[in-house]
Amino acid sequence: MQISDLPYPDPGVPDARSGPRFLLWLGRGQLGGQAKSLCWGLVHFGGIAGLPYAVGSGVGAVVEGDGAGLLRAGALLLLIGVAISVGDAMLHRTAVTNWITAAARVQQLLARKTAELGSALTRQVAAGEVVAVSTGDVEKIGWFVEAVSRFLAAACAIVAICVGLLFLAPSIGVVVAVGVPVLALSVLPLLPHATRRADVQRDKAGKATELASDTVAGLRVLRGIGGEELFLGRYREASQQVREAAVRSAGMWALIAAIQVLLPGVLLLTVVWYGASLVQEGRLEVGELVAAFSAVATMLYPLRNVEEIAMAYSFSRPSAQRAARVLSLTRTGPGLADSGPEGGGGPDPVGDLHDPATGLVAPAGRLTAVVCGDPDAAGRLAERLGGHPAAAGDDAGDASDGLPVLLGGVALDGLPLDTARRLVLIQDKDPVLLSGTLRELFDVPSSGKVEPEAALAAAHCGDVLDALLQAAPAGVDDPMDARITERGRSLSGGQRQRLALARSLAADPAVLVLDEPTSAVDSHTEARIAEGIAALRAGRTTVVLASSPLLLDRADHVVLVDGGTVAATGTHRELLRREPRYRAVVTRETEEEQRVARLGPARLGKELTGIEESA
């Protein structure tokens, strides 16, 4: 495959059982590219292997006064020079192509896995780890894939040089044949230590980056409480730890580099000394000595590729292990691991949304509000309703094992992934806004029935549009062309929340699940948003997890979930009258206020009178 053909139409199914198996799978997927690189590597290194003998024959021709031999040596040198130049250029081209295509394949696999797992990904592995794998680790994996073909070609050249020396100067050839394996294996014991130090540096750098990102994200709050210096001190400390780890890592690599220079130099001096003694004894010609010296000197170049492949494998193996760990993750729950983007083919299921684990039923075409006393439980329920059950081992996941959510009687887990995502959309408590124009923000898969303007109006985003337009550069008259900064950090929390709500409304899914969509806005705005959601989603299934009376009063159907199961259903006003647990969550009643409501004023007065008399 050429770089212009990327991305892959289908990156394939990786062997993620271990890091080495994943590297082997990548290599098998690029046999054609590796073969091209190997062929050009043989041309390049073959020319290097033949260079000493051409030089030796030229020197021998000069010593013997053989003009024809000198011309032949010159022609051979010219041919070898062309082979080295062309082979080097094409080897670099094909090897880099292998690197880029391998990296692109891994990144496509990671992107596909991220899309497949959705919110379940960050429950099983840290988001920072996924970012590290898709950046630094991908580069190390690509480095190993690129180095394989160069190593094989270099190994062939080294063998050819040693065999040639054995025929040209057997005594020197034996010395070289013994010394080359020693050179190749000399740094291997140090590589694990160097790799561990590099991993420590990587981990510390990742923590420092995470701390810096958190500080920038919360800069407004830090300034409000005067915490800038505290976090700046923490970052300085983390930065110094990164520096110390980098110095320790660089020290080990400097030792490896010194050994790579020292030992080849010792071998070269040994060959020169031993060869000179053979010339003095008359057992070796001057031209043969020059050829042997040149062979050893030029062999040091392909020998570097042996050390490079060892280094590349030492770095890429843990990187491949981390990538394989991410790629081996599956969506938990029955049928999820086998669900793919293809399949199905039947009509989309239509009907009520039913969660057997809690007993929740959201009637089709109606606005259902769900009240949970525990905000974390509400978030987990929202994920379940979207077909994302809790991960194995999660405290909240035990009650839901084996009970997939049903849409129109069909398990969401059993639907093809793209179908489930198209039918059910979840907006969680902390939606993300990507940088770009407002028009690009609304460029999402949708039914096409809801225009962005209508969605923005329903989410009461008029002031947000004005703010974006005021911050836009001169010449931008349409707020849809105004740019949003990274994660919408130039907007307030309520403005970001309303833009995300408008985006979800514009998508117009068959089922929309909103988790606390108005938690960051004032009551006046919240009331208007509640009216907008009810009007725009009329006839569509909508589930709102909230405890705000303004939202609950607009719902067609209200469900109280207590202790992981449905405790009561009805309208907002009905539940306020007859359900103390619902009233306690919605009105934030204290225990004393609940007691007063249960007893009634008259009975409570009698109790107080009795207490006074006994006193």
XYZ file of C-alpha atoms in Angstrom:
615
model
C 0.000 0.000 0.000
C 1.172 3.530 -0.829
C 0.847 6.453 1.557
C -1.624 8.070 -0.840
C -3.940 5.073 -0.355
C -4.292 5.674 3.383
C -6.423 5.322 5.419
C -7.099 1.609 5.117
C -10.636 0.738 3.968
C -10.549 -1.874 6.732
C -7.580 -2.055 9.151
C -8.454 -5.660 9.963
C -8.879 -7.585 13.205
C -5.656 -7.396 15.249
C -4.074 -10.187 17.251
C -4.137 -8.430 20.617
C -3.209 -11.410 22.808
C 0.229 -9.924 23.533
C 2.644 -7.253 22.358
C 4.874 -9.570 20.276
C 1.837 -11.194 18.646
C 0.495 -7.754 17.766
C 3.844 -6.788 16.179
C 3.862 -10.068 14.240
C 0.312 -9.384 13.023
C 1.351 -5.929 11.826
C 4.342 -7.406 9.993
C 2.222 -10.035 8.254
C -0.116 -7.318 7.074
C 2.753 -5.530 5.304
C 4.633 -8.374 3.645
C 4.562 -6.639 0.262
C 6.032 -3.422 1.631
C 8.622 -5.323 3.654
C 9.659 -7.296 0.552
C 10.177 -4.081 -1.446
C 12.187 -2.546 1.364
C 14.286 -5.704 1.715
C 15.088 -5.791 -2.009
C 16.250 -2.182 -2.056
C 18.137 -2.807 1.181
C 19.999 -5.681 -0.462
C 20.968 -3.377 -3.333
C 22.201 -0.703 -0.913
C 24.042 -2.936 1.547
C 25.227 -5.234 -1.234
C 27.006 -2.243 -2.737
C 28.529 -1.459 0.660
C 29.665 -5.075 1.043
C 31.328 -5.009 -2.384
C 33.039 -1.635 -1.850
C 36.089 -2.939 0.137
C 36.916 -5.543 -2.470
C 36.724 -2.992 -5.285
C 39.035 -0.684 -3.318
C 41.405 -3.554 -2.534
C 41.564 -4.632 -6.177
C 42.293 -1.043 -7.205
C 45.148 -0.725 -4.691
C 46.517 -4.103 -5.810
C 46.381 -2.974 -9.451
C 48.348 0.194 -8.581
C 50.992 -1.781 -6.690
C 51.371 -4.236 -9.576
C 51.187 -1.528 -12.243
C 48.165 -3.165 -13.905
C 46.377 -0.389 -15.863
C 43.563 -2.597 -17.154
C 42.923 -3.892 -13.638
C 42.766 -0.309 -12.383
C 40.156 0.574 -15.030
C 38.097 -2.461 -14.068
C 38.309 -1.464 -10.414
C 37.212 2.085 -11.290
C 34.239 0.854 -13.318
C 33.284 -1.461 -10.477
C 33.507 1.405 -7.980
C 31.248 3.541 -10.193
C 28.676 0.768 -10.425
C 28.824 0.194 -6.680
C 28.394 3.932 -6.032
C 25.244 4.033 -8.165
C 23.880 0.936 -6.398
C 24.569 2.445 -2.960
C 22.955 5.788 -3.855
C 19.854 4.434 -5.580
C 19.444 1.641 -3.042
C 19.730 4.068 -0.116
C 17.124 6.459 -1.547
C 14.619 3.734 -2.342
C 15.289 1.901 0.937
C 14.505 5.068 2.858
C 11.366 5.644 0.801
C 9.993 2.127 1.232
C 10.992 1.864 4.913
C 9.308 5.149 5.805
C 6.235 4.002 3.870
C 6.176 0.876 6.056
C 6.500 3.044 9.153
C 3.672 5.391 8.204
C 1.307 2.656 7.056
C 1.887 0.662 10.268
C 1.304 3.759 12.403
C -1.820 4.627 10.400
C -3.180 1.098 10.830
C -2.647 1.201 14.600
C -4.262 4.631 14.877
C -7.255 3.453 12.834
C -7.600 0.422 15.106
C -7.458 2.637 18.192
C -9.982 5.076 16.729
C -12.326 2.215 15.852
C -11.982 0.735 19.340
C -12.652 4.134 20.911
C -15.800 4.567 18.823
C -16.882 1.017 19.637
C -16.459 1.316 23.392
C -17.641 4.896 23.816
C -17.874 5.905 27.467
C -17.001 2.358 28.547
C -13.404 2.972 27.395
C -12.456 5.417 30.136
C -13.946 3.121 32.776
C -11.486 0.402 31.771
C -8.393 2.432 30.918
C -7.351 6.016 31.626
C -7.972 8.521 28.843
C -4.360 9.708 29.140
C -3.156 6.163 28.478
C -5.183 6.019 25.260
C -3.660 9.340 24.149
C -0.143 8.089 24.981
C -0.708 4.881 23.008
C -2.073 6.750 19.977
C 0.900 9.164 19.892
C 4.235 8.068 21.372
C 3.582 4.321 21.361
C 2.366 4.352 17.772
C 5.629 6.016 16.734
C 7.717 3.337 18.489
C 5.684 0.526 16.911
C 6.159 2.095 13.475
C 9.903 2.407 14.140
C 10.223 -1.353 14.712
C 8.186 -2.185 11.614
C 10.401 0.123 9.567
C 13.656 -1.268 11.008
C 12.898 -4.932 10.264
C 13.640 -4.837 6.530
C 16.775 -2.710 7.032
C 18.035 -5.164 9.625
C 17.506 -8.178 7.342
C 19.345 -6.485 4.480
C 22.170 -5.386 6.813
C 22.467 -8.894 8.230
C 22.871 -10.268 4.698
C 25.608 -7.700 4.029
C 27.449 -8.578 7.246
C 27.364 -12.272 6.382
C 28.602 -11.526 2.850
C 31.504 -9.429 4.181
C 32.544 -12.114 6.692
C 32.374 -14.863 4.063
C 34.380 -12.718 1.650
C 37.064 -12.097 4.276
C 37.310 -15.806 4.991
C 38.162 -16.378 1.325
C 40.338 -13.277 0.879
C 42.280 -13.402 4.149
C 41.296 -16.456 6.200
C 43.308 -15.443 9.280
C 41.684 -11.987 9.467
C 38.316 -13.453 8.483
C 38.343 -15.708 11.551
C 39.089 -12.721 13.824
C 36.238 -10.737 12.286
C 33.827 -13.682 12.358
C 34.443 -14.033 16.109
C 34.357 -10.295 16.838
C 31.156 -9.422 14.970
C 28.785 -11.444 17.212
C 30.466 -9.918 20.252
C 29.822 -6.439 18.846
C 26.225 -7.278 17.965
C 25.402 -8.683 21.406
C 27.458 -6.312 23.557
C 24.691 -3.813 24.332
C 21.824 -6.278 24.708
C 22.212 -6.631 28.524
C 21.895 -2.851 28.901
C 18.783 -2.420 26.760
C 16.228 -3.566 29.385
C 17.650 -1.064 31.890
C 17.537 1.707 29.289
C 13.965 0.801 28.388
C 12.828 0.865 32.010
C 14.373 4.291 32.531
C 12.708 5.540 29.355
C 9.345 4.201 30.587
C 9.786 5.997 33.914
C 10.507 9.217 32.027
C 7.410 8.664 29.868
C 5.178 8.099 32.899
C 6.460 11.173 34.723
C 6.121 13.298 31.595
C 2.537 12.073 31.179
C 1.686 13.010 34.760
C 3.244 16.453 34.322
C 1.249 16.983 31.124
C -1.945 15.863 32.848
C -1.278 18.270 35.739
C -0.657 21.139 33.318
C -3.850 20.350 31.400
C -5.899 20.231 34.597
C -4.394 23.517 35.759
C -5.224 25.269 32.487
C -8.756 23.844 32.480
C -9.378 25.063 36.025
C -7.468 28.329 35.777
C -10.588 30.447 36.296
C -11.418 28.624 39.541
C -7.794 28.689 40.710
C -7.636 32.446 40.271
C -10.847 32.824 42.212
C -9.423 31.011 45.259
C -5.855 32.238 44.852
C -4.466 28.798 44.095
C -2.243 29.629 41.111
C 1.009 29.528 43.110
C 0.088 26.232 44.762
C -0.490 24.492 41.433
C 2.506 26.239 39.871
C 4.666 24.780 42.641
C 3.231 21.324 41.979
C 3.985 21.630 38.284
C 7.544 22.792 39.021
C 8.066 19.731 41.188
C 6.627 17.431 38.511
C 8.785 19.137 35.858
C 11.936 18.582 37.931
C 11.048 14.914 38.300
C 10.734 14.671 34.521
C 14.127 16.362 34.118
C 15.804 13.965 36.559
C 14.239 10.952 34.848
C 15.367 12.281 31.449
C 18.946 12.723 32.682
C 18.994 9.158 34.061
C 17.614 7.815 30.785
C 20.077 9.855 28.708
C 22.969 8.589 30.853
C 22.131 4.971 30.045
C 21.791 5.705 26.336
C 25.118 7.573 26.427
C 26.751 4.455 27.899
C 25.250 2.314 25.132
C 26.488 4.780 22.490
C 29.983 4.750 24.014
C 30.115 0.953 23.873
C 28.977 1.061 20.247
C 31.952 3.308 19.454
C 34.555 1.629 21.693
C 34.179 -2.026 20.740
C 34.144 -1.517 16.947
C 37.241 0.662 17.355
C 38.966 -2.128 19.274
C 38.066 -4.614 16.522
C 39.376 -2.259 13.839
C 42.681 -1.746 15.674
C 43.014 -5.490 16.149
C 42.513 -6.115 12.424
C 45.060 -3.429 11.465
C 47.687 -4.686 13.930
C 47.214 -8.336 13.029
C 47.039 -7.603 9.297
C 50.215 -5.508 9.397
C 52.072 -8.357 11.085
C 50.844 -10.748 8.379
C 52.087 -8.353 5.647
C 55.526 -8.177 7.337
C 55.653 -11.953 7.403
C 54.734 -12.081 3.716
C 51.559 -14.008 4.377
C 49.280 -11.193 3.147
C 49.475 -8.766 0.226
C 49.145 -5.001 0.730
C 45.974 -4.884 -1.407
C 44.472 -7.690 0.637
C 45.230 -5.804 3.865
C 43.579 -2.660 2.481
C 40.556 -4.717 1.428
C 40.327 -6.359 4.866
C 40.674 -3.009 6.643
C 38.037 -1.451 4.376
C 35.720 -4.423 4.878
C 35.854 -4.122 8.656
C 35.441 -0.332 8.517
C 32.435 -0.492 6.207
C 30.918 -3.387 8.150
C 30.469 -1.070 11.122
C 27.732 0.758 9.165
C 25.398 -2.229 8.623
C 26.290 -3.398 12.127
C 24.454 -0.360 13.500
C 21.225 -1.802 12.153
C 21.658 -4.852 14.379
C 21.848 -2.572 17.392
C 18.964 -0.490 16.048
C 16.624 -3.476 15.716
C 17.415 -4.489 19.292
C 16.653 -0.962 20.514
C 13.533 -0.712 18.363
C 12.196 -4.004 19.724
C 13.010 -3.031 23.315
C 10.999 0.156 22.900
C 8.210 -1.211 20.721
C 7.451 -4.346 22.742
C 6.002 -2.491 25.791
C 4.369 0.000 23.423
C 2.773 -2.856 21.488
C 1.714 -4.431 24.779
C -0.079 -1.234 25.785
C -1.720 -0.971 22.360
C -2.787 -4.613 22.512
C -4.289 -4.045 25.951
C -6.466 -1.217 24.644
C -7.412 -3.121 21.489
C -8.384 -6.216 23.490
C -11.017 -4.314 25.478
C -14.622 -5.229 24.742
C -17.981 -3.713 25.507
C -19.244 -5.593 28.544
C -22.607 -7.292 28.614
C -24.225 -10.104 26.605
C -23.764 -9.812 22.892
C -21.713 -6.650 23.054
C -18.361 -8.201 22.277
C -19.688 -9.733 19.066
C -21.697 -6.748 17.901
C -20.073 -5.018 14.980
C -20.816 -2.135 12.689
C -22.290 -4.460 10.125
C -25.123 -6.926 10.299
C -28.777 -6.429 11.032
C -30.498 -5.374 7.850
C -33.992 -5.476 9.380
C -36.176 -2.512 10.294
C -35.193 -0.385 13.277
C -36.971 -1.387 16.498
C -39.724 1.012 17.573
C -41.430 1.126 20.946
C -40.863 1.686 24.639
C -37.393 1.882 26.169
C -37.248 -0.678 28.974
C -34.510 -1.327 31.523
C -35.226 -4.699 33.189
C -32.540 -4.118 35.841
C -34.416 -1.176 37.396
C -37.894 -1.767 35.966
C -37.814 1.614 34.204
C -40.126 2.002 31.206
C -39.949 5.130 29.045
C -43.067 5.130 26.821
C -42.464 5.708 23.130
C -43.077 9.230 21.899
C -43.271 10.761 25.369
C -41.059 12.859 27.635
C -40.075 10.795 30.655
C -38.256 12.294 33.643
C -36.261 10.056 35.964
C -35.390 11.121 39.505
C -32.497 9.452 41.344
C -31.305 10.508 44.759
C -27.722 9.543 43.857
C -26.175 11.553 40.949
C -23.660 8.764 40.264
C -26.482 6.230 40.006
C -28.229 8.561 37.562
C -25.092 8.687 35.396
C -24.778 4.898 35.378
C -28.457 4.545 34.498
C -28.047 6.988 31.598
C -25.162 4.905 30.236
C -27.183 1.705 30.567
C -30.095 3.245 28.679
C -27.693 3.941 25.828
C -26.488 0.337 25.709
C -23.346 0.877 27.812
C -23.659 -1.354 30.893
C -21.223 -1.012 33.776
C -17.829 -2.647 33.328
C -17.092 -5.983 34.947
C -16.098 -5.473 38.555
C -17.883 -2.142 38.808
C -19.828 -1.790 42.024
C -22.842 -0.725 40.049
C -22.629 -3.483 37.535
C -23.731 -6.477 39.608
C -27.443 -5.793 39.435
C -27.432 -5.357 35.687
C -25.501 -8.494 34.705
C -27.413 -10.397 32.020
C -30.162 -7.775 31.704
C -29.717 -5.707 28.540
C -31.845 -2.634 27.898
C -34.692 -3.218 25.426
C -35.996 -0.873 22.734
C -39.291 -2.044 21.336
C -38.571 -5.459 22.844
C -35.184 -5.745 21.083
C -31.978 -5.789 23.151
C -29.768 -2.790 22.372
C -26.735 -5.007 23.011
C -27.712 -7.259 20.118
C -28.136 -4.470 17.556
C -25.303 -3.524 15.193
C -23.237 -0.817 16.832
C -24.001 1.920 14.298
C -27.730 1.175 14.549
C -27.717 1.374 18.341
C -25.777 4.642 18.224
C -28.166 6.107 15.641
C -31.293 5.151 17.584
C -30.198 6.160 21.090
C -28.145 9.250 21.929
C -26.842 10.083 25.407
C -25.764 13.515 26.585
C -23.881 13.154 29.843
C -23.194 15.695 32.587
C -19.937 16.916 31.063
C -20.376 17.121 27.269
C -17.338 18.043 25.171
C -17.241 20.841 22.590
C -14.483 20.489 19.997
C -12.753 23.529 18.559
C -14.118 24.829 15.250
C -16.986 26.899 13.955
C -20.497 26.608 15.321
C -21.566 25.240 11.940
C -19.003 22.446 12.274
C -20.273 21.730 15.797
C -23.697 20.931 14.348
C -22.277 18.853 11.495
C -23.327 15.588 13.160
C -25.340 12.597 11.918
C -28.995 13.543 12.164
C -32.442 12.867 10.769
C -32.404 16.229 8.976
C -35.798 17.134 10.440
C -34.478 19.576 13.051
C -32.573 22.623 11.839
C -29.701 23.949 13.996
C -31.548 27.250 14.427
C -34.571 25.486 15.923
C -32.352 23.440 18.241
C -30.484 26.574 19.378
C -33.759 28.331 20.082
C -35.097 25.367 22.074
C -31.902 25.339 24.165
C -32.253 29.119 24.725
C -28.823 29.912 23.190
C -29.488 33.494 22.088
C -26.937 35.015 24.468
C -24.388 32.351 23.467
C -24.709 33.324 19.813
C -24.270 36.997 20.721
C -21.138 36.207 22.751
C -19.618 34.166 19.917
C -20.390 36.886 17.392
C -18.820 39.591 19.571
C -15.625 37.543 19.942
C -15.497 36.726 16.222
C -13.037 38.578 13.948
C -14.203 41.413 11.740
C -16.181 40.310 8.720
C -17.979 37.425 10.441
C -21.671 38.348 10.474
C -23.221 34.903 10.860
C -22.868 33.362 14.358
C -22.747 29.931 12.704
C -19.345 30.937 11.279
C -18.003 32.079 14.682
C -15.309 29.866 16.147
C -15.455 27.932 19.406
C -12.190 27.547 21.306
C -10.826 24.202 22.457
C -13.437 22.478 24.675
C -15.389 25.756 24.624
C -13.225 27.214 27.380
C -14.022 30.786 26.354
C -17.678 30.131 27.288
C -19.231 29.722 30.706
C -20.333 26.316 31.963
C -23.978 27.107 31.306
C -23.259 28.313 27.769
C -21.282 25.144 26.969
C -24.073 23.012 28.410
C -26.731 24.723 26.300
C -24.692 24.418 23.080
C -24.214 20.716 23.744
C -27.951 20.344 24.387
C -28.721 22.116 21.110
C -26.352 19.763 19.286
C -28.140 16.747 20.781
C -31.548 18.162 19.863
C -30.379 18.804 16.287
C -29.280 15.161 15.967
C -32.962 14.214 16.521
C -32.423 10.553 17.508
C -35.303 8.164 18.035
C -34.447 8.105 21.747
C -32.652 10.981 23.478
C -31.268 10.503 27.008
C -30.297 13.716 28.818
C -28.397 13.538 32.106
C -28.884 16.797 34.064
C -29.039 18.976 30.904
C -29.721 22.220 32.843
C -27.580 21.823 35.966
C -25.414 24.869 35.106
C -28.163 27.400 34.204
C -30.388 29.658 36.288
C -34.033 28.848 37.021
C -35.444 31.369 34.523
C -33.384 29.921 31.670
C -34.120 26.404 32.879
C -37.870 26.966 32.629
C -37.596 28.176 29.039
C -35.305 25.255 28.129
C -37.815 22.819 29.627
C -40.523 24.294 27.394
C -38.204 24.141 24.370
C -37.311 20.476 24.915
C -40.956 19.480 25.396
C -42.036 21.318 22.238
C -39.171 20.235 19.969
C -39.203 16.585 21.086
C -42.988 16.201 20.886
C -43.784 12.732 19.565
C -40.193 11.511 20.131
C -38.974 9.375 23.033
C -37.006 11.501 25.489
C -35.602 10.557 28.888
C -34.370 13.312 31.199
C -32.518 12.388 34.378
C -32.969 15.411 36.625
C -34.303 16.592 39.970
C -35.333 20.103 38.947
C -39.077 20.783 39.489
C -39.095 23.011 36.387
C -38.073 20.089 34.167
C -40.121 17.508 36.034
C -43.299 19.550 35.715
C -42.983 19.541 31.913
C -42.571 15.731 31.705
C -45.430 13.487 30.577
C -44.271 10.730 32.892
C -42.035 10.846 36.004
C -40.228 7.831 37.482
C -38.568 7.690 40.914
C -35.639 5.263 41.081
C -34.568 4.453 44.638
C -32.123 1.737 45.647
C -31.548 0.680 42.040
C -35.215 -0.041 41.221
C -38.335 1.908 40.280
C -40.045 3.034 43.491
C -42.910 5.138 42.118
C -44.333 6.521 38.873
C -46.784 9.275 37.995
C -46.784 12.964 37.199
C -44.642 15.450 39.059
C -47.563 16.886 41.067
C -48.944 13.447 41.935
C -45.637 12.239 43.282
C -45.128 15.408 45.301
C -48.419 14.736 47.088
C -48.104 11.021 47.780
C -44.438 10.029 47.736
C -42.207 11.346 50.592
C -39.012 9.970 49.045
C -39.702 11.813 45.812
C -40.544 14.999 47.686
C -37.333 14.734 49.704
C -35.183 14.574 46.551
C -37.032 17.225 44.549
C -37.671 19.792 47.282
C -34.484 19.018 49.284
C -36.487 18.483 52.468
C -34.636 17.813 55.690
C -35.512 14.833 57.887
C -37.414 17.117 60.285
C -39.419 18.599 57.423
C -40.280 15.108 56.194
C -41.432 14.171 59.698
C -43.659 17.234 59.861
C -45.169 16.338 56.483
C -45.845 12.750 57.592
C -47.428 13.637 60.965
C -49.354 16.745 59.987
C -49.540 19.938 62.092
C -52.275 18.716 64.456
C -50.596 15.433 65.368
C -47.207 17.106 65.664
C -48.741 19.650 68.096
C -50.068 16.818 70.272
C -46.633 15.187 70.358
C -44.998 18.462 71.395
C -47.650 19.011 74.134
C -47.032 15.526 75.473
C -43.317 16.159 75.613
C -43.821 19.424 77.530
C -46.174 17.755 80.068
C -43.755 14.919 80.741
C -41.000 17.450 81.252
